[in-house]
Amino acid sequence: MAEGTSSLDAKRALRIELRAWRRGLTDQVERSALVRQILGDLELLRAMSRVLVFSSISGEPQMDGVIHDLRQRGTEVRVPEDDPPPSWPDAVIVPGIAFTSSGDRLGQGGGWYDRFLSEVRTDCVTVGVCFFEQVVDDLPIEPHDVRVDVVVTERGVVQPPG
């Protein structure tokens, strides 16, 4: 089996496992409220005037309240469906199936965020958002996978080492 194939198989298995876990989550609303509060208190986002925020799908932390809070502060907010250019955001709030504490990310598998994040400005801050159980020790990473700067869960900020 080729190395890339084993990495793809490992990613596929992890996606299946964590999606099933998310489907069984009974306190998503409460956890999402905690994520919203932590993002609202995140100093590095307070200075940003343009933020790209993901549109939540089932099982992800809900971002409607985050979007509302950012707009209330005067931040210009867009979602990927708005098709902003990679040069537009000062910060990107990124979803993921899983993250590591060093900022590695496993997404849905479509590659949109990896392509987009590979082209953002060097001063653009990237914030991964997930639930605590989705922060894992290790992920199968490929050369095109893009790390995030910081990961936020309902239990707080996970700072990458260094």
PDB file of C-alpha atoms in Angstrom:
ATOM      1  CA  MET A   1       0.000   0.000   0.000  1.00  0.00           C
ATOM      2  CA  ALA A   2       1.363   3.425  -0.928  1.00  0.00           C
ATOM      3  CA  GLU A   3       2.175   5.876   1.864  1.00  0.00           C
ATOM      4  CA  GLY A   4      -0.441   8.375   0.646  1.00  0.00           C
ATOM      5  CA  THR A   5      -3.095   5.674   0.619  1.00  0.00           C
ATOM      6  CA  SER A   6      -2.411   4.693   4.229  1.00  0.00           C
ATOM      7  CA  SER A   7      -2.643   8.356   5.243  1.00  0.00           C
ATOM      8  CA  LEU A   8      -5.939   8.675   3.382  1.00  0.00           C
ATOM      9  CA  ASP A   9      -7.232   5.502   5.059  1.00  0.00           C
ATOM     10  CA  ALA A  10      -6.204   6.823   8.492  1.00  0.00           C
ATOM     11  CA  LYS A  11      -7.937  10.149   7.795  1.00  0.00           C
ATOM     12  CA  ARG A  12     -11.076   8.385   6.578  1.00  0.00           C
ATOM     13  CA  ALA A  13     -11.214   6.164   9.698  1.00  0.00           C
ATOM     14  CA  LEU A  14     -10.740   9.136  12.025  1.00  0.00           C
ATOM     15  CA  ARG A  15     -13.442  11.109  10.222  1.00  0.00           C
ATOM     16  CA  ILE A  16     -15.887   8.203  10.590  1.00  0.00           C
ATOM     17  CA  GLU A  17     -15.084   7.791  14.294  1.00  0.00           C
ATOM     18  CA  LEU A  18     -15.340  11.468  15.219  1.00  0.00           C
ATOM     19  CA  ARG A  19     -18.433  12.135  13.105  1.00  0.00           C
ATOM     20  CA  ALA A  20     -20.178   9.268  14.935  1.00  0.00           C
ATOM     21  CA  TRP A  21     -19.057  10.768  18.251  1.00  0.00           C
ATOM     22  CA  ARG A  22     -20.424  14.191  17.263  1.00  0.00           C
ATOM     23  CA  ARG A  23     -23.787  12.685  16.272  1.00  0.00           C
ATOM     24  CA  GLY A  24     -24.148  11.336  19.809  1.00  0.00           C
ATOM     25  CA  LEU A  25     -23.322  14.649  21.464  1.00  0.00           C
ATOM     26  CA  THR A  26     -26.233  15.683  23.677  1.00  0.00           C
ATOM     27  CA  ASP A  27     -24.854  18.961  25.055  1.00  0.00           C
ATOM     28  CA  GLN A  28     -23.794  20.672  21.833  1.00  0.00           C
ATOM     29  CA  VAL A  29     -25.801  23.830  22.591  1.00  0.00           C
ATOM     30  CA  GLU A  30     -24.169  24.302  25.992  1.00  0.00           C
ATOM     31  CA  ARG A  31     -20.698  23.538  24.648  1.00  0.00           C
ATOM     32  CA  SER A  32     -21.217  25.933  21.731  1.00  0.00           C
ATOM     33  CA  ALA A  33     -22.150  28.693  24.185  1.00  0.00           C
ATOM     34  CA  LEU A  34     -18.849  28.143  26.019  1.00  0.00           C
ATOM     35  CA  VAL A  35     -16.909  28.239  22.721  1.00  0.00           C
ATOM     36  CA  ARG A  36     -18.708  31.509  21.882  1.00  0.00           C
ATOM     37  CA  GLN A  37     -17.674  33.010  25.217  1.00  0.00           C
ATOM     38  CA  ILE A  38     -14.030  31.943  24.849  1.00  0.00           C
ATOM     39  CA  LEU A  39     -13.828  33.277  21.288  1.00  0.00           C
ATOM     40  CA  GLY A  40     -15.394  36.540  22.493  1.00  0.00           C
ATOM     41  CA  ASP A  41     -12.683  36.877  25.130  1.00  0.00           C
ATOM     42  CA  LEU A  42      -9.858  35.959  22.733  1.00  0.00           C
ATOM     43  CA  GLU A  43      -7.661  39.045  22.618  1.00  0.00           C
ATOM     44  CA  LEU A  44      -6.129  38.237  19.236  1.00  0.00           C
ATOM     45  CA  LEU A  45      -9.591  38.338  17.617  1.00  0.00           C
ATOM     46  CA  ARG A  46     -10.546  41.632  19.257  1.00  0.00           C
ATOM     47  CA  ALA A  47      -8.027  43.547  17.138  1.00  0.00           C
ATOM     48  CA  MET A  48      -9.261  42.102  13.844  1.00  0.00           C
ATOM     49  CA  SER A  49     -11.519  44.133  11.602  1.00  0.00           C
ATOM     50  CA  ARG A  50     -12.315  41.404   9.021  1.00  0.00           C
ATOM     51  CA  VAL A  51     -13.005  37.830  10.106  1.00  0.00           C
ATOM     52  CA  LEU A  52     -14.000  34.826   8.030  1.00  0.00           C
ATOM     53  CA  VAL A  53     -16.175  32.460  10.098  1.00  0.00           C
ATOM     54  CA  PHE A  54     -17.308  29.006   9.057  1.00  0.00           C
ATOM     55  CA  SER A  55     -20.966  28.184   8.586  1.00  0.00           C
ATOM     56  CA  SER A  56     -21.627  25.386  11.075  1.00  0.00           C
ATOM     57  CA  ILE A  57     -22.804  21.985   9.963  1.00  0.00           C
ATOM     58  CA  SER A  58     -24.376  19.360  12.194  1.00  0.00           C
ATOM     59  CA  GLY A  59     -22.088  18.401  15.064  1.00  0.00           C
ATOM     60  CA  GLU A  60     -19.842  21.462  14.895  1.00  0.00           C
ATOM     61  CA  PRO A  61     -19.792  24.265  17.451  1.00  0.00           C
ATOM     62  CA  GLN A  62     -22.523  26.674  16.397  1.00  0.00           C
ATOM     63  CA  MET A  63     -21.128  29.935  15.046  1.00  0.00           C
ATOM     64  CA  ASP A  64     -24.299  32.060  14.692  1.00  0.00           C
ATOM     65  CA  GLY A  65     -23.731  33.663  18.105  1.00  0.00           C
ATOM     66  CA  VAL A  66     -20.041  34.255  17.351  1.00  0.00           C
ATOM     67  CA  ILE A  67     -20.957  35.966  14.089  1.00  0.00           C
ATOM     68  CA  HIS A  68     -23.518  38.123  15.941  1.00  0.00           C
ATOM     69  CA  ASP A  69     -20.971  39.082  18.629  1.00  0.00           C
ATOM     70  CA  LEU A  70     -18.292  39.997  16.087  1.00  0.00           C
ATOM     71  CA  ARG A  71     -20.724  42.172  14.124  1.00  0.00           C
ATOM     72  CA  GLN A  72     -21.875  43.869  17.344  1.00  0.00           C
ATOM     73  CA  ARG A  73     -18.236  44.877  17.928  1.00  0.00           C
ATOM     74  CA  GLY A  74     -18.082  46.390  14.437  1.00  0.00           C
ATOM     75  CA  THR A  75     -16.120  43.549  12.847  1.00  0.00           C
ATOM     76  CA  GLU A  76     -16.842  42.828   9.212  1.00  0.00           C
ATOM     77  CA  VAL A  77     -17.729  39.137   8.994  1.00  0.00           C
ATOM     78  CA  ARG A  78     -17.946  36.865   5.994  1.00  0.00           C
ATOM     79  CA  VAL A  79     -18.547  33.152   5.556  1.00  0.00           C
ATOM     80  CA  PRO A  80     -16.936  30.934   2.901  1.00  0.00           C
ATOM     81  CA  GLU A  81     -20.148  31.050   0.856  1.00  0.00           C
ATOM     82  CA  ASP A  82     -19.467  34.778   0.342  1.00  0.00           C
ATOM     83  CA  ASP A  83     -16.353  33.722  -1.616  1.00  0.00           C
ATOM     84  CA  PRO A  84     -13.927  36.273  -0.148  1.00  0.00           C
ATOM     85  CA  PRO A  85     -10.435  36.428  -1.627  1.00  0.00           C
ATOM     86  CA  PRO A  86      -7.657  34.972   0.593  1.00  0.00           C
ATOM     87  CA  SER A  87      -6.214  38.482   0.951  1.00  0.00           C
ATOM     88  CA  TRP A  88      -9.422  39.718   2.650  1.00  0.00           C
ATOM     89  CA  PRO A  89      -9.467  38.313   6.209  1.00  0.00           C
ATOM     90  CA  ASP A  90      -7.431  39.452   9.176  1.00  0.00           C
ATOM     91  CA  ALA A  91      -8.479  36.203  10.883  1.00  0.00           C
ATOM     92  CA  VAL A  92     -10.120  32.949   9.872  1.00  0.00           C
ATOM     93  CA  ILE A  93     -12.131  30.810  12.294  1.00  0.00           C
ATOM     94  CA  VAL A  94     -11.734  27.277  10.969  1.00  0.00           C
ATOM     95  CA  PRO A  95     -13.787  24.140  11.665  1.00  0.00           C
ATOM     96  CA  GLY A  96     -12.281  20.694  11.935  1.00  0.00           C
ATOM     97  CA  ILE A  97     -13.050  17.074  12.594  1.00  0.00           C
ATOM     98  CA  ALA A  98      -9.907  17.014  14.783  1.00  0.00           C
ATOM     99  CA  PHE A  99      -6.951  19.182  15.757  1.00  0.00           C
ATOM    100  CA  THR A 100      -3.685  18.627  17.593  1.00  0.00           C
ATOM    101  CA  SER A 101      -2.287  20.993  20.201  1.00  0.00           C
ATOM    102  CA  SER A 102       0.343  22.006  17.639  1.00  0.00           C
ATOM    103  CA  GLY A 103      -2.380  23.200  15.241  1.00  0.00           C
ATOM    104  CA  ASP A 104      -2.550  20.291  12.804  1.00  0.00           C
ATOM    105  CA  ARG A 105      -6.061  19.916  11.417  1.00  0.00           C
ATOM    106  CA  LEU A 106      -8.231  17.202   9.946  1.00  0.00           C
ATOM    107  CA  GLY A 107     -11.067  18.709   7.950  1.00  0.00           C
ATOM    108  CA  GLN A 108     -14.093  17.273   6.186  1.00  0.00           C
ATOM    109  CA  GLY A 109     -11.970  16.045   3.288  1.00  0.00           C
ATOM    110  CA  GLY A 110     -12.913  18.513   0.576  1.00  0.00           C
ATOM    111  CA  GLY A 111      -9.743  20.596   0.850  1.00  0.00           C
ATOM    112  CA  TRP A 112     -11.390  24.046   0.685  1.00  0.00           C
ATOM    113  CA  TYR A 113      -9.805  25.353   3.894  1.00  0.00           C
ATOM    114  CA  ASP A 114      -6.354  23.961   3.056  1.00  0.00           C
ATOM    115  CA  ARG A 115      -6.457  25.688  -0.337  1.00  0.00           C
ATOM    116  CA  PHE A 116      -7.800  28.936   1.126  1.00  0.00           C
ATOM    117  CA  LEU A 117      -5.441  29.037   4.133  1.00  0.00           C
ATOM    118  CA  SER A 118      -2.408  28.336   1.963  1.00  0.00           C
ATOM    119  CA  GLU A 119      -3.065  31.678   0.242  1.00  0.00           C
ATOM    120  CA  VAL A 120      -3.979  34.002   3.146  1.00  0.00           C
ATOM    121  CA  ARG A 121      -1.700  36.868   4.145  1.00  0.00           C
ATOM    122  CA  THR A 122       1.166  35.962   6.484  1.00  0.00           C
ATOM    123  CA  ASP A 123      -0.317  38.236   9.181  1.00  0.00           C
ATOM    124  CA  CYS A 124      -3.725  36.507   9.030  1.00  0.00           C
ATOM    125  CA  VAL A 125      -4.492  34.663  12.276  1.00  0.00           C
ATOM    126  CA  THR A 126      -6.093  31.234  11.998  1.00  0.00           C
ATOM    127  CA  VAL A 127      -8.217  29.876  14.835  1.00  0.00           C
ATOM    128  CA  GLY A 128      -9.345  26.249  14.824  1.00  0.00           C
ATOM    129  CA  VAL A 129     -12.594  25.528  16.652  1.00  0.00           C
ATOM    130  CA  CYS A 130     -13.837  22.174  17.899  1.00  0.00           C
ATOM    131  CA  PHE A 131     -15.004  20.383  21.016  1.00  0.00           C
ATOM    132  CA  PHE A 132     -12.447  19.244  23.595  1.00  0.00           C
ATOM    133  CA  GLU A 133     -12.594  15.544  22.664  1.00  0.00           C
ATOM    134  CA  GLN A 134     -11.618  16.443  19.102  1.00  0.00           C
ATOM    135  CA  VAL A 135      -8.147  17.562  20.185  1.00  0.00           C
ATOM    136  CA  VAL A 136      -5.972  14.504  19.610  1.00  0.00           C
ATOM    137  CA  ASP A 137      -2.300  13.688  20.114  1.00  0.00           C
ATOM    138  CA  ASP A 138      -1.488  12.974  16.485  1.00  0.00           C
ATOM    139  CA  LEU A 139      -3.050  13.253  13.027  1.00  0.00           C
ATOM    140  CA  PRO A 140      -2.079  11.791   9.651  1.00  0.00           C
ATOM    141  CA  ILE A 141      -0.725  14.899   7.933  1.00  0.00           C
ATOM    142  CA  GLU A 142       0.080  15.421   4.276  1.00  0.00           C
ATOM    143  CA  PRO A 143       2.200  18.187   2.688  1.00  0.00           C
ATOM    144  CA  HIS A 144      -0.879  20.191   1.578  1.00  0.00           C
ATOM    145  CA  ASP A 145      -2.430  20.239   5.091  1.00  0.00           C
ATOM    146  CA  VAL A 146      -2.300  23.712   6.677  1.00  0.00           C
ATOM    147  CA  ARG A 147      -1.858  24.266  10.424  1.00  0.00           C
ATOM    148  CA  VAL A 148      -3.872  26.768  12.434  1.00  0.00           C
ATOM    149  CA  ASP A 149      -2.265  29.242  14.841  1.00  0.00           C
ATOM    150  CA  VAL A 150      -4.456  28.430  17.838  1.00  0.00           C
ATOM    151  CA  VAL A 151      -7.205  25.961  18.734  1.00  0.00           C
ATOM    152  CA  VAL A 152     -10.252  26.873  20.846  1.00  0.00           C
ATOM    153  CA  THR A 153     -12.548  24.369  22.567  1.00  0.00           C
ATOM    154  CA  GLU A 154     -15.281  24.799  25.161  1.00  0.00           C
ATOM    155  CA  ARG A 155     -12.614  24.208  27.803  1.00  0.00           C
ATOM    156  CA  GLY A 156     -10.325  27.009  26.645  1.00  0.00           C
ATOM    157  CA  VAL A 157      -7.503  27.870  24.295  1.00  0.00           C
ATOM    158  CA  VAL A 158      -5.077  25.169  23.244  1.00  0.00           C
ATOM    159  CA  GLN A 159      -1.801  26.928  22.509  1.00  0.00           C
ATOM    160  CA  PRO A 160       0.552  25.263  20.068  1.00  0.00           C
ATOM    161  CA  PRO A 161       4.012  24.784  21.587  1.00  0.00           C
ATOM    162  CA  GLY A 162       6.536  27.536  20.920  1.00  0.00           C
TER     163      GLY A 162
END
